[in-house]
Amino acid sequence: CVSFEYKRSSTACQLSSTCDRFDLTLNEVGNSYHWYLKVNDEVAISENPTPYAYLWLLDNLNGREVTSPAGVTSTNYYIGYNTGGCAGRNELLVTTKPVVEECAAECDKLSACVSFEYKREATNCHLSSTCNDLSLTVNEVGNSYMWYERANSYTGHATTGGNAYLWLMETPTSSPTMSPVTLEPTSIEPTCLRITTGGVGYDDGHLDAFVNTGDGNGYVRVTQSGVKYALNSVVLEKCYSGLVGLQVKNSNDNAWAGSIETSVDGGVSYTPMVCKDNCTPVGDSTASIVVDGDGNGDRAVKCLNGDTCTLVNSGSWDSTA
Protein backbone atom coordinates (compact mmCIF):
# COMPACT_ATOMS: atom_id res chain seq x y z
CA CYS A 1 0.00 0.00 0.00
CA VAL A 2 1.49 3.33 -1.11
CA SER A 3 -1.52 5.58 -0.48
CA PHE A 4 -5.18 5.62 0.42
CA GLU A 5 -8.25 7.74 -0.22
CA TYR A 6 -10.85 8.56 2.39
CA LYS A 7 -14.33 10.05 2.04
CA ARG A 8 -15.55 11.42 5.34
CA SER A 9 -19.22 11.68 4.44
CA SER A 10 -19.56 7.98 3.65
CA THR A 11 -16.49 6.67 5.56
CA ALA A 12 -15.26 5.07 2.32
CA CYS A 13 -11.64 3.85 2.53
CA GLN A 14 -9.72 2.87 -0.64
CA LEU A 15 -6.14 1.53 -0.66
CA SER A 16 -3.75 1.72 -3.62
CA SER A 17 -0.48 0.03 -4.63
CA THR A 18 0.19 2.37 -7.57
CA CYS A 19 -1.12 5.86 -6.74
CA ASP A 20 2.23 7.08 -5.42
CA ARG A 21 2.58 10.52 -7.02
CA PHE A 22 0.59 13.72 -6.87
CA ASP A 23 0.46 14.01 -10.66
CA LEU A 24 -1.51 10.74 -10.82
CA THR A 25 -4.37 12.17 -8.79
CA LEU A 26 -7.41 14.10 -9.98
CA ASN A 27 -6.04 17.29 -8.39
CA GLU A 28 -9.56 18.64 -8.11
CA VAL A 29 -10.17 21.25 -5.41
CA GLY A 30 -13.27 20.40 -3.41
CA ASN A 31 -13.24 16.71 -4.33
CA SER A 32 -15.10 14.64 -1.75
CA TYR A 33 -12.12 12.29 -1.32
CA HIS A 34 -8.93 13.13 0.56
CA TRP A 35 -5.76 11.44 -0.69
CA TYR A 36 -3.05 10.34 1.77
CA LEU A 37 0.42 9.47 0.52
CA LYS A 38 2.38 7.09 2.72
CA VAL A 39 5.81 8.17 4.00
CA ASN A 40 8.13 5.63 5.58
CA ASP A 41 10.39 7.98 7.51
CA GLU A 42 9.86 10.30 10.46
CA VAL A 43 11.54 12.98 8.38
CA ALA A 44 8.82 13.50 5.80
CA ILE A 45 10.20 14.92 2.54
CA SER A 46 7.79 16.43 0.06
CA GLU A 47 7.59 19.22 -2.45
CA ASN A 48 4.00 19.76 -1.29
CA PRO A 49 2.95 20.76 -4.83
CA THR A 50 -0.32 22.38 -3.84
CA PRO A 51 -1.45 24.64 -0.98
CA TYR A 52 -4.31 22.22 -0.43
CA ALA A 53 -1.94 19.40 0.57
CA TYR A 54 -0.77 18.52 4.05
CA LEU A 55 1.53 15.85 5.30
CA TRP A 56 0.32 13.86 8.25
CA LEU A 57 2.97 12.51 10.61
CA LEU A 58 1.24 9.52 12.16
CA ASP A 59 3.56 7.66 14.47
CA ASN A 60 2.65 4.89 16.87
CA LEU A 61 5.20 5.92 19.46
CA ASN A 62 5.06 2.86 21.73
CA GLY A 63 6.47 4.76 24.67
CA ARG A 64 9.71 5.84 22.99
CA GLU A 65 10.99 9.34 22.42
CA VAL A 66 11.11 10.82 18.94
CA THR A 67 13.37 13.38 17.34
CA SER A 68 12.30 16.47 15.48
CA PRO A 69 12.05 16.21 11.67
CA ALA A 70 14.41 18.48 9.78
CA GLY A 71 12.96 21.83 8.78
CA VAL A 72 10.00 21.85 11.14
CA THR A 73 9.11 25.33 12.43
CA SER A 74 5.97 24.59 14.40
CA THR A 75 5.77 25.32 18.13
CA ASN A 76 2.35 23.74 18.66
CA TYR A 77 2.40 20.02 19.39
CA TYR A 78 -0.16 17.58 20.70
CA ILE A 79 0.22 13.98 21.82
CA GLY A 80 -3.04 12.27 20.91
CA TYR A 81 -4.41 9.27 22.83
CA ASN A 82 -7.36 7.17 21.68
CA THR A 83 -8.15 6.09 25.24
CA GLY A 84 -10.38 8.95 26.40
CA GLY A 85 -9.85 12.10 28.46
CA CYS A 86 -10.43 13.25 32.03
CA ALA A 87 -13.89 13.08 33.58
CA GLY A 88 -15.17 16.43 34.86
CA ARG A 89 -12.13 18.49 33.87
CA ASN A 90 -13.55 20.53 30.97
CA GLU A 91 -13.06 23.82 32.82
CA LEU A 92 -12.11 26.13 29.97
CA LEU A 93 -14.60 25.46 27.19
CA VAL A 94 -17.28 23.03 26.08
CA THR A 95 -18.26 23.55 22.46
CA THR A 96 -18.48 21.85 19.08
CA LYS A 97 -16.06 22.15 16.17
CA PRO A 98 -16.50 20.56 12.72
CA VAL A 99 -12.89 19.31 12.63
CA VAL A 100 -10.39 18.50 15.37
CA GLU A 101 -7.87 21.07 14.13
CA GLU A 102 -10.32 23.85 15.00
CA CYS A 103 -10.59 22.42 18.51
CA ALA A 104 -6.77 22.45 18.77
CA ALA A 105 -6.78 26.06 17.60
CA GLU A 106 -9.10 26.98 20.50
CA CYS A 107 -6.64 25.37 22.93
CA ASP A 108 -3.75 27.24 21.30
CA LYS A 109 -5.45 30.56 22.09
CA LEU A 110 -5.44 29.93 25.85
CA SER A 111 -2.18 29.76 27.80
CA ALA A 112 -4.00 27.85 30.55
CA CYS A 113 -5.10 25.08 28.17
CA VAL A 114 -3.07 21.91 28.79
CA SER A 115 -5.17 19.46 26.78
CA PHE A 116 -8.43 18.95 24.93
CA GLU A 117 -10.82 16.14 24.15
CA TYR A 118 -12.54 15.66 20.81
CA LYS A 119 -15.36 13.35 19.78
CA ARG A 120 -15.54 13.18 16.01
CA GLU A 121 -19.01 11.65 15.68
CA ALA A 122 -20.59 14.52 17.62
CA THR A 123 -17.85 17.16 16.93
CA ASN A 124 -17.59 17.75 20.70
CA CYS A 125 -14.62 19.90 21.78
CA HIS A 126 -13.69 20.12 25.48
CA LEU A 127 -10.75 22.19 26.78
CA SER A 128 -9.02 21.59 30.11
CA SER A 129 -6.64 23.49 32.39
CA THR A 130 -5.93 20.52 34.70
CA CYS A 131 -6.02 17.32 32.63
CA ASN A 132 -2.26 17.22 32.08
CA ASP A 133 -1.29 13.59 32.64
CA LEU A 134 -2.39 10.23 31.27
CA SER A 135 -2.89 8.95 34.82
CA LEU A 136 -5.76 11.43 35.26
CA THR A 137 -7.67 10.14 32.23
CA VAL A 138 -10.13 7.24 32.01
CA ASN A 139 -7.46 5.41 29.92
CA GLU A 140 -10.04 3.19 28.23
CA VAL A 141 -9.17 1.64 24.87
CA GLY A 142 -11.98 2.28 22.39
CA ASN A 143 -13.34 5.31 24.27
CA SER A 144 -15.34 7.57 21.95
CA TYR A 145 -13.25 10.60 22.94
CA MET A 146 -9.70 11.30 21.78
CA TRP A 147 -7.50 13.08 24.32
CA TYR A 148 -4.82 15.50 23.08
CA GLU A 149 -2.11 16.54 25.52
CA ARG A 150 -0.37 19.79 24.71
CA ALA A 151 3.41 19.60 24.39
CA ASN A 152 5.63 22.66 24.19
CA SER A 153 8.56 20.83 22.65
CA TYR A 154 8.94 18.03 20.16
CA THR A 155 12.03 16.32 21.53
CA GLY A 156 12.25 14.60 24.86
CA HIS A 157 8.53 13.97 25.07
CA ALA A 158 7.75 10.31 25.66
CA THR A 159 4.27 8.87 25.38
CA THR A 160 2.79 6.03 27.35
CA GLY A 161 1.79 2.80 25.65
CA GLY A 162 0.99 2.16 22.01
CA ASN A 163 -2.23 4.13 21.79
CA ALA A 164 -0.70 7.53 21.07
CA TYR A 165 0.59 9.55 18.16
CA LEU A 166 2.14 12.95 17.64
CA TRP A 167 0.64 15.86 15.73
CA LEU A 168 2.49 18.90 14.49
CA MET A 169 0.18 21.84 13.94
CA GLU A 170 1.25 24.04 11.04
CA THR A 171 -0.28 26.05 8.24
CA PRO A 172 0.04 24.57 4.72
CA THR A 173 2.41 26.41 2.41
CA SER A 174 4.17 25.65 -0.86
CA SER A 175 7.21 24.53 1.13
CA PRO A 176 7.68 21.18 2.88
CA THR A 177 5.60 20.84 6.04
CA MET A 178 5.17 18.31 8.79
CA SER A 179 1.50 19.03 9.42
CA PRO A 180 -1.37 16.74 10.28
CA VAL A 181 -4.01 16.55 7.61
CA THR A 182 -6.63 19.24 8.01
CA LEU A 183 -10.00 18.52 6.52
CA GLU A 184 -11.67 21.55 5.04
CA PRO A 185 -14.66 22.34 7.28
CA THR A 186 -17.66 20.60 5.85
CA SER A 187 -21.17 21.97 5.93
CA ILE A 188 -22.75 20.46 9.03
CA GLU A 189 -26.47 20.40 9.47
CA PRO A 190 -27.65 22.40 12.48
CA THR A 191 -29.15 20.50 15.39
CA CYS A 192 -32.91 20.92 15.59
CA LEU A 193 -34.55 20.80 19.02
CA ARG A 194 -38.16 19.78 19.56
CA ILE A 195 -39.96 19.84 22.92
CA THR A 196 -43.49 18.42 22.81
CA THR A 197 -46.05 18.25 25.62
CA GLY A 198 -47.62 14.85 26.14
CA GLY A 199 -51.26 14.13 25.49
CA VAL A 200 -52.20 12.05 28.51
CA GLY A 201 -53.95 13.09 31.72
CA TYR A 202 -51.98 15.76 33.54
CA ASP A 203 -49.08 16.14 31.07
CA ASP A 204 -49.93 19.82 30.60
CA GLY A 205 -47.91 22.15 32.83
CA HIS A 206 -45.12 24.68 33.21
CA LEU A 207 -41.62 24.33 31.74
CA ASP A 208 -38.56 26.55 31.51
CA ALA A 209 -35.92 25.65 28.90
CA PHE A 210 -32.39 27.00 28.39
CA VAL A 211 -30.11 26.27 25.41
CA ASN A 212 -26.31 26.25 25.24
CA THR A 213 -24.95 26.70 21.70
CA GLY A 214 -21.28 26.82 22.65
CA ASP A 215 -20.94 30.55 21.90
CA GLY A 216 -19.54 31.36 25.34
CA ASN A 217 -22.83 32.71 26.73
CA GLY A 218 -23.71 29.51 28.58
CA TYR A 219 -27.34 28.44 28.89
CA VAL A 220 -29.80 31.03 27.57
CA ARG A 221 -33.56 30.96 28.17
CA VAL A 222 -35.60 29.99 25.09
CA THR A 223 -39.09 29.77 26.64
CA GLN A 224 -41.31 32.37 28.28
CA SER A 225 -41.54 32.33 32.05
CA GLY A 226 -44.88 31.44 33.62
CA VAL A 227 -46.44 29.74 30.57
CA LYS A 228 -48.58 26.65 31.07
CA TYR A 229 -48.35 24.39 28.03
CA ALA A 230 -51.47 22.56 26.90
CA LEU A 231 -51.72 18.86 26.06
CA ASN A 232 -50.03 17.96 22.74
CA SER A 233 -48.62 21.47 22.35
CA VAL A 234 -45.17 22.15 20.94
CA VAL A 235 -43.15 24.04 23.54
CA LEU A 236 -40.22 24.66 21.21
CA GLU A 237 -39.16 23.62 17.72
CA LYS A 238 -36.03 25.38 16.56
CA CYS A 239 -32.67 24.59 14.92
CA TYR A 240 -29.34 25.70 16.39
CA SER A 241 -25.79 25.72 15.09
CA GLY A 242 -23.53 23.99 17.59
CA LEU A 243 -26.10 22.85 20.15
CA VAL A 244 -24.14 21.70 23.23
CA GLY A 245 -26.98 20.95 25.61
CA LEU A 246 -30.39 21.83 27.04
CA GLN A 247 -31.39 22.61 30.61
CA VAL A 248 -34.96 22.29 31.87
CA LYS A 249 -36.64 23.15 35.16
CA ASN A 250 -40.06 23.80 36.65
CA SER A 251 -40.55 25.95 39.75
CA ASN A 252 -44.30 25.31 39.71
CA ASP A 253 -45.92 22.29 41.37
CA ASN A 254 -48.00 21.79 38.21
CA ALA A 255 -45.75 19.25 36.49
CA TRP A 256 -44.99 19.22 32.77
CA ALA A 257 -44.49 15.92 30.94
CA GLY A 258 -43.65 15.09 27.36
CA SER A 259 -40.76 14.33 25.02
CA ILE A 260 -37.54 16.21 24.23
CA GLU A 261 -35.79 15.30 20.99
CA THR A 262 -33.13 16.52 18.57
CA SER A 263 -32.52 16.07 14.85
CA VAL A 264 -29.20 16.27 12.99
CA ASP A 265 -30.70 15.85 9.50
CA GLY A 266 -32.64 19.08 9.26
CA GLY A 267 -35.74 17.77 11.02
CA VAL A 268 -36.27 14.68 8.85
CA SER A 269 -35.93 12.38 11.85
CA TYR A 270 -35.70 12.98 15.60
CA THR A 271 -33.95 11.12 18.43
CA PRO A 272 -34.64 11.61 22.15
CA MET A 273 -32.00 13.45 24.17
CA VAL A 274 -30.27 11.87 27.18
CA CYS A 275 -30.41 12.79 30.86
CA LYS A 276 -26.96 13.99 32.02
CA ASP A 277 -27.18 15.92 35.30
CA ASN A 278 -29.73 16.28 38.16
CA CYS A 279 -32.29 14.07 36.42
CA THR A 280 -32.83 10.35 36.91
CA PRO A 281 -31.92 7.86 35.65
CA VAL A 282 -28.74 9.45 34.26
CA GLY A 283 -28.09 8.23 30.72
CA ASP A 284 -31.74 7.42 29.97
CA SER A 285 -33.75 8.68 27.01
CA THR A 286 -36.03 11.71 27.22
CA ALA A 287 -38.69 10.12 25.03
CA SER A 288 -40.79 10.39 28.17
CA ILE A 289 -39.76 12.95 30.81
CA VAL A 290 -41.48 14.81 33.62
CA VAL A 291 -40.29 18.16 34.96
CA ASP A 292 -41.88 19.19 38.26
CA GLY A 293 -41.47 21.77 41.01
CA ASP A 294 -42.15 19.13 43.66
CA GLY A 295 -41.36 15.42 43.90
CA ASN A 296 -44.62 13.93 42.59
CA GLY A 297 -43.89 13.55 38.86
CA ASP A 298 -43.81 10.07 37.40
CA ARG A 299 -42.32 9.32 34.00
CA ALA A 300 -39.40 7.21 32.70
CA VAL A 301 -37.04 10.17 33.25
CA LYS A 302 -37.65 12.54 36.16
CA CYS A 303 -36.48 16.09 36.81
CA LEU A 304 -38.06 16.94 40.16
CA ASN A 305 -38.09 19.36 43.09
CA GLY A 306 -37.42 22.41 40.94
CA ASP A 307 -33.95 21.18 39.99
CA THR A 308 -32.22 22.41 36.85
CA CYS A 309 -31.55 19.29 34.77
CA THR A 310 -29.08 19.06 31.91
CA LEU A 311 -29.83 17.05 28.78
CA VAL A 312 -27.47 16.30 25.87
CA ASN A 313 -27.78 14.80 22.41
CA SER A 314 -27.67 11.02 22.43
CA GLY A 315 -24.61 11.14 20.15
CA SER A 316 -22.79 13.30 22.71
CA TRP A 317 -23.49 11.06 25.69
CA ASP A 318 -20.50 9.25 27.15
CA SER A 319 -20.84 7.86 30.67
CA THR A 320 -17.05 7.75 31.11
CA ALA A 321 -16.21 11.30 29.98
XYZ file of N, CA and C in Angstrom, residues 14-178:
495
model
N -10.222 3.560 0.553
C -9.720 2.869 -0.636
C -8.198 2.884 -0.640
N -7.590 1.690 -0.715
C -6.140 1.530 -0.663
C -5.569 1.294 -2.057
N -4.369 1.845 -2.305
C -3.753 1.715 -3.623
C -2.304 1.245 -3.523
N -1.880 0.461 -4.526
C -0.481 0.033 -4.626
C 0.263 0.802 -5.709
N -0.433 1.673 -6.440
C 0.191 2.369 -7.572
C 0.054 3.891 -7.525
N -0.899 4.408 -6.773
C -1.119 5.861 -6.740
C -0.105 6.485 -5.781
N 1.133 6.659 -6.287
C 2.225 7.083 -5.422
C 2.785 8.460 -5.758
N 2.100 9.188 -6.654
C 2.577 10.520 -7.016
C 1.399 11.460 -7.146
N 1.648 12.725 -6.810
C 0.589 13.723 -6.868
C 0.040 13.885 -8.279
N 0.921 13.779 -9.288
C 0.459 14.010 -10.665
C -0.445 12.902 -11.186
N -0.588 11.819 -10.438
C -1.505 10.740 -10.822
C -2.918 10.982 -10.286
N -3.064 11.941 -9.407
C -4.368 12.173 -8.787
C -5.233 13.092 -9.647
N -6.496 13.214 -9.262
C -7.415 14.096 -9.983
C -7.031 15.558 -9.823
N -6.425 15.900 -8.686
C -6.035 17.291 -8.393
C -7.222 18.236 -8.594
N -8.317 17.888 -7.951
C -9.564 18.639 -8.109
C -9.945 19.257 -6.774
N -9.844 20.570 -6.659
C -10.173 21.252 -5.415
C -11.648 21.027 -5.080
N -11.908 20.644 -3.835
C -13.273 20.395 -3.408
C -13.742 18.974 -3.619
N -12.867 18.114 -4.147
C -13.238 16.710 -4.334
C -13.616 16.100 -2.982
N -14.595 15.206 -3.002
C -15.102 14.642 -1.750
C -14.135 13.651 -1.110
N -13.124 13.198 -1.863
C -12.121 12.290 -1.316
C -10.859 13.061 -0.927
N -10.252 12.644 0.187
C -8.934 13.134 0.559
C -7.924 12.025 0.278
N -6.785 12.414 -0.307
C -5.760 11.445 -0.686
C -4.586 11.548 0.279
N -4.119 10.399 0.781
C -3.049 10.338 1.766
C -1.898 9.508 1.218
N -0.764 10.141 1.027
C 0.422 9.468 0.517
C 1.252 8.965 1.684
N 1.613 7.697 1.640
C 2.379 7.095 2.720
C 3.840 7.571 2.692
N 4.384 7.893 3.872
C 5.814 8.171 4.003
C 6.376 7.193 5.027
N 7.566 6.701 4.763
C 8.130 5.632 5.580
C 9.221 6.118 6.519
N 9.342 7.431 6.678
C 10.391 7.979 7.510
C 9.797 9.074 8.373
N 10.317 9.223 9.598
C 9.856 10.300 10.459
C 10.142 11.658 9.826
N 11.235 11.749 9.077
C 11.538 12.982 8.377
C 10.820 12.948 7.042
N 9.636 13.538 6.997
C 8.816 13.501 5.796
C 9.361 14.504 4.787
N 9.661 14.057 3.583
C 10.204 14.918 2.543
C 9.172 15.019 1.430
N 8.802 16.248 1.097
C 7.792 16.435 0.065
C 7.936 17.814 -0.542
N 7.632 17.917 -1.813
C 7.589 19.225 -2.454
C 6.275 19.939 -2.148
N 5.320 19.198 -1.609
C 4.003 19.762 -1.293
C 3.506 20.620 -2.458
N 3.174 20.013 -3.586
C 2.953 20.757 -4.826
C 1.715 21.634 -4.851
N 0.892 21.578 -3.843
C -0.322 22.378 -3.839
C -0.593 22.909 -2.443
N -1.130 24.123 -2.311
C -1.447 24.639 -0.976
C -2.586 23.896 -0.297
N -3.225 22.994 -1.018
C -4.312 22.224 -0.426
C -3.807 20.917 0.191
N -2.483 20.670 0.074
C -1.937 19.404 0.567
C -1.283 19.580 1.920
N -1.444 18.580 2.762
C -0.775 18.524 4.051
C -0.066 17.175 4.142
N 0.966 17.135 4.923
C 1.533 15.845 5.302
C 1.076 15.539 6.712
N 0.818 14.313 6.961
C 0.317 13.855 8.250
C 1.358 12.947 8.854
N 1.991 13.351 9.936
C 2.971 12.513 10.610
C 2.231 11.676 11.635
N 1.973 10.432 11.290
C 1.238 9.520 12.161
C 2.219 8.475 12.657
N 2.499 8.503 13.935
C 3.555 7.655 14.475
C 3.061 6.966 15.730
N 2.973 5.655 15.677
C 2.647 4.892 16.870
C 3.904 4.852 17.722
N 3.943 5.645 18.773
C 5.199 5.921 19.459
C 5.649 4.805 20.396
N 4.710 3.999 20.889
C 5.064 2.861 21.727
C 5.964 3.225 22.907
N 5.743 4.406 23.469
C 6.474 4.763 24.671
C 7.870 5.295 24.448
N 8.342 5.359 23.225
C 9.707 5.838 22.989
C 9.699 7.326 22.671
N 10.867 7.937 22.772
C 10.991 9.338 22.419
C 11.288 9.468 20.930
N 10.879 10.589 20.361
C 11.111 10.823 18.940
C 11.937 12.083 18.772
N 12.562 12.202 17.626
C 13.373 13.379 17.344
C 12.674 14.245 16.319
N 12.980 15.514 16.338
C 12.305 16.475 15.478
C 12.697 16.287 14.019
N 11.726 16.258 13.098
C 12.052 16.208 11.675
C 12.793 17.474 11.248
N 13.658 17.339 10.277
C 14.413 18.485 9.779
C 13.466 19.506 9.152
N 13.713 20.766 9.430
C 12.960 21.831 8.783
C 11.667 22.203 9.446
N 11.277 21.530 10.514
C 10.004 21.852 11.140
C 10.120 23.178 11.889
N 9.105 24.015 11.777
C 9.113 25.329 12.434
C 7.986 25.481 13.443
N 7.126 24.481 13.529
C 5.966 24.585 14.404
C 6.372 24.618 15.873
N 5.581 25.329 16.675
C 5.767 25.320 18.128
C 4.543 24.748 18.835
N 3.566 24.302 18.075
C 2.351 23.739 18.657
C 2.327 22.235 18.430
N 2.383 21.476 19.504
C 2.404 20.021 19.394
C 1.343 19.421 20.305
N 0.796 18.306 19.876
C -0.157 17.577 20.695
C 0.148 16.086 20.623
N 0.130 15.436 21.779
C 0.221 13.984 21.815
C -1.215 13.478 21.935
N -1.653 12.724 20.938
C -3.043 12.269 20.905
C -3.182 10.839 21.394
N -4.130 10.606 22.292
C -4.406 9.273 22.830
C -5.839 8.876 22.459
N -6.013 7.637 22.036
C -7.356 7.173 21.680
C -8.023 6.444 22.834
N -7.639 6.790 24.054
C -8.146 6.087 25.235
C -8.980 6.980 26.152
N -9.472 8.107 25.626
C -10.378 8.945 26.405
C -9.669 9.966 27.270
N -10.416 11.000 27.683
C -9.848 12.095 28.458
C -10.157 12.003 29.931
N -10.193 13.161 30.590
C -10.432 13.245 32.031
C -11.912 13.538 32.288
N -12.491 12.838 33.228
C -13.887 13.083 33.584
C -14.003 14.335 34.443
N -14.888 15.258 34.057
C -15.172 16.431 34.865
C -14.083 17.478 34.893
N -13.218 17.505 33.884
C -12.127 18.494 33.865
C -12.191 19.367 32.607
N -13.382 19.689 32.162
C -13.548 20.535 30.970
C -13.796 21.983 31.400
N -12.825 22.538 32.152
C -13.061 23.822 32.817
C -13.066 25.012 31.866
N -12.327 24.939 30.786
C -12.107 26.129 29.968
C -13.172 26.362 28.906
N -13.633 25.285 28.275
C -14.601 25.458 27.194
C -15.249 24.131 26.850
N -16.546 24.167 26.627
C -17.283 23.030 26.078
C -18.022 23.548 24.858
N -17.658 23.058 23.684
C -18.265 23.553 22.463
C -18.257 22.443 21.417
N -18.593 22.791 20.186
C -18.484 21.848 19.077
C -17.668 22.499 17.973
N -16.863 21.695 17.292
C -16.065 22.151 16.169
C -16.149 21.100 15.068
N -16.307 21.527 13.798
C -16.503 20.556 12.717
C -15.303 19.650 12.477
N -14.092 20.132 12.790
C -12.894 19.306 12.631
C -12.012 19.485 13.852
N -11.193 18.491 14.149
C -10.391 18.497 15.367
C -9.350 19.610 15.361
N -8.863 19.998 14.185
C -7.870 21.072 14.129
C -8.425 22.384 14.671
N -9.711 22.632 14.472
C -10.320 23.848 14.999
C -10.414 23.791 16.519
N -10.584 22.586 17.058
C -10.586 22.424 18.512
C -9.186 22.696 19.054
N -8.152 22.190 18.367
C -6.773 22.449 18.771
C -6.467 23.943 18.725
N -7.005 24.631 17.724
C -6.777 26.064 17.603
C -7.360 26.817 18.798
N -8.514 26.353 19.325
C -9.095 26.976 20.504
C -8.177 26.796 21.709
N -7.573 25.624 21.835
C -6.643 25.366 22.931
C -5.401 26.237 22.790
N -4.937 26.411 21.548
C -3.751 27.243 21.303
C -3.949 28.677 21.784
N -5.187 29.162 21.732
C -5.455 30.558 22.091
C -5.302 30.815 23.593
N -5.409 29.768 24.403
C -5.438 29.931 25.853
C -4.168 29.381 26.481
N -3.423 30.221 27.173
C -2.179 29.765 27.803
C -2.454 28.742 28.893
N -3.657 28.786 29.482
C -3.996 27.850 30.555
C -4.400 26.475 30.039
N -4.637 26.352 28.729
C -5.100 25.076 28.171
C -3.951 24.084 28.110
N -4.115 22.951 28.781
C -3.074 21.911 28.786
C -3.455 20.706 27.937
N -4.735 20.599 27.608
C -5.170 19.463 26.783
C -6.591 19.720 26.308
N -7.027 18.907 25.331
C -8.425 18.954 24.926
C -8.888 17.565 24.553
N -10.196 17.390 24.585
C -10.821 16.139 24.149
C -11.651 16.438 22.910
N -11.728 15.469 22.015
C -12.537 15.661 20.809
C -13.256 14.359 20.485
N -14.538 14.487 20.183
C -15.359 13.352 19.779
C -15.845 13.610 18.368
N -15.298 12.882 17.407
C -15.541 13.181 16.010
C -17.001 13.001 15.609
N -17.639 11.929 16.120
C -19.013 11.652 15.683
C -19.949 12.805 16.033
N -19.704 13.444 17.174
C -20.588 14.523 17.617
C -19.914 15.888 17.531
N -18.668 15.936 17.056
C -17.852 17.157 16.935
C -17.727 17.885 18.267
N -17.745 17.141 19.379
C -17.590 17.753 20.699
C -16.143 18.167 20.924
N -15.949 19.340 21.497
C -14.621 19.899 21.776
C -14.603 20.392 23.215
N -13.756 19.778 24.068
C -13.692 20.121 25.479
C -12.255 20.514 25.834
N -12.074 21.692 26.416
C -10.753 22.190 26.777
C -10.547 22.129 28.282
N -9.308 21.770 28.690
C -9.019 21.588 30.106
C -7.776 22.358 30.536
N -7.805 22.834 31.795
C -6.642 23.486 32.386
C -5.942 22.593 33.400
N -6.494 21.401 33.661
C -5.932 20.523 34.700
C -5.651 19.102 34.235
N -6.206 18.701 33.104
C -6.017 17.315 32.628
C -4.682 17.233 31.887
N -3.603 17.107 32.645
C -2.262 17.218 32.078
C -1.416 15.964 32.213
N -2.054 14.829 32.515
C -1.291 13.592 32.643
C -2.188 12.402 32.318
N -1.613 11.410 31.652
C -2.391 10.226 31.273
C -3.025 9.550 32.479
N -2.362 9.611 33.620
C -2.885 8.951 34.817
C -4.202 9.548 35.299
N -4.510 10.772 34.859
C -5.758 11.429 35.257
C -6.926 11.055 34.344
N -6.632 10.452 33.199
C -7.674 10.136 32.226
C -8.343 8.802 32.534
N -9.442 8.528 31.824
C -10.125 7.240 32.010
C -9.301 6.096 31.444
N -8.399 6.392 30.485
C -7.459 5.406 29.917
C -8.186 4.122 29.513
N -9.173 4.295 28.644
C -10.040 3.191 28.231
C -9.930 3.011 26.721
N -9.326 1.910 26.300
C -9.166 1.636 24.873
C -10.538 1.550 24.207
N -10.701 2.282 23.094
C -11.982 2.279 22.391
C -12.925 3.365 22.862
N -12.500 4.204 23.815
C -13.342 5.306 24.267
C -13.693 6.212 23.090
N -14.884 6.767 23.093
C -15.341 7.573 21.952
C -14.659 8.930 21.879
N -13.984 9.338 22.957
C -13.249 10.602 22.944
C -11.760 10.359 22.711
N -11.154 11.220 21.885
C -9.700 11.296 21.781
C -9.224 12.361 22.756
N -8.078 12.101 23.412
C -7.500 13.081 24.324
C -6.178 13.569 23.747
N -6.010 14.885 23.667
C -4.819 15.499 23.078
C -4.094 16.323 24.136
N -2.925 15.845 24.527
C -2.112 16.536 25.522
C -1.187 17.529 24.833
N -1.204 18.754 25.311
C -0.373 19.786 24.714
C 1.094 19.585 25.109
N 1.975 19.721 24.139
C 3.409 19.601 24.395
C 4.101 20.831 23.825
N 4.956 21.435 24.616
C 5.625 22.659 24.185
C 6.944 22.404 23.465
N 7.350 21.171 23.398
C 8.559 20.829 22.655
C 8.372 19.483 21.989
N 9.087 19.269 20.914
C 8.938 18.028 20.163
C 9.840 16.946 20.729
N 11.068 17.308 21.053
C 12.028 16.317 21.531
C 11.849 16.073 23.020
N 12.279 14.921 23.442
C 12.251 14.600 24.864
C 10.877 14.348 25.426
N 9.890 14.182 24.574
C 8.530 13.967 25.069
C 8.124 12.526 24.785
N 8.108 11.718 25.819
C 7.748 10.306 25.656
C 6.272 10.109 25.901
N 5.668 9.208 25.162
C 4.269 8.870 25.381
C 4.184 7.540 26.105
N 3.008 7.246 26.584
C 2.793 6.027 27.348
C 1.988 5.036 26.521
N 2.519 3.841 26.356
C 1.786 2.799 25.652
C 1.759 3.004 24.155
N 1.035 2.136 23.473
C 0.992 2.163 22.014
C -0.256 2.784 21.449
N -0.970 3.555 22.248
C -2.229 4.134 21.792
C -2.130 5.641 21.576
N -0.912 6.099 21.223
C -0.703 7.532 21.068
C 0.013 7.841 19.771
N -0.167 9.073 19.295
C 0.593 9.552 18.160
C 0.801 11.046 18.295
N 1.746 11.557 17.519
C 2.140 12.951 17.636
C 1.619 13.755 16.468
N 1.082 14.927 16.766
C 0.642 15.858 15.734
C 1.501 17.096 15.768
N 1.834 17.603 14.611
C 2.489 18.902 14.487
C 1.512 19.835 13.806
N 1.181 20.926 14.470
C 0.176 21.836 13.941
C 0.850 22.964 13.174
N 0.692 22.982 11.857
C 1.248 24.042 11.041
C 0.268 24.433 9.953
N 0.533 25.576 9.347
C -0.285 26.053 8.236
C 0.308 25.547 6.929
N -0.508 25.066 5.981
C 0.045 24.573 4.721
C 0.647 25.707 3.894
N 1.776 25.450 3.307
C 2.407 26.407 2.412
C 2.911 25.645 1.195
N 3.605 26.325 0.306
C 4.169 25.649 -0.857
C 5.499 24.981 -0.520
N 5.967 25.161 0.708
C 7.211 24.535 1.128
C 6.914 23.265 1.906
N 7.929 22.407 2.117
C 7.681 21.178 2.883
C 7.122 21.489 4.266
N 6.222 20.644 4.736
C 5.605 20.844 6.039
C 5.433 19.502 6.728
N 5.342 19.528 8.011
C 5.169 18.309 8.788
C 3.811 18.324 9.490
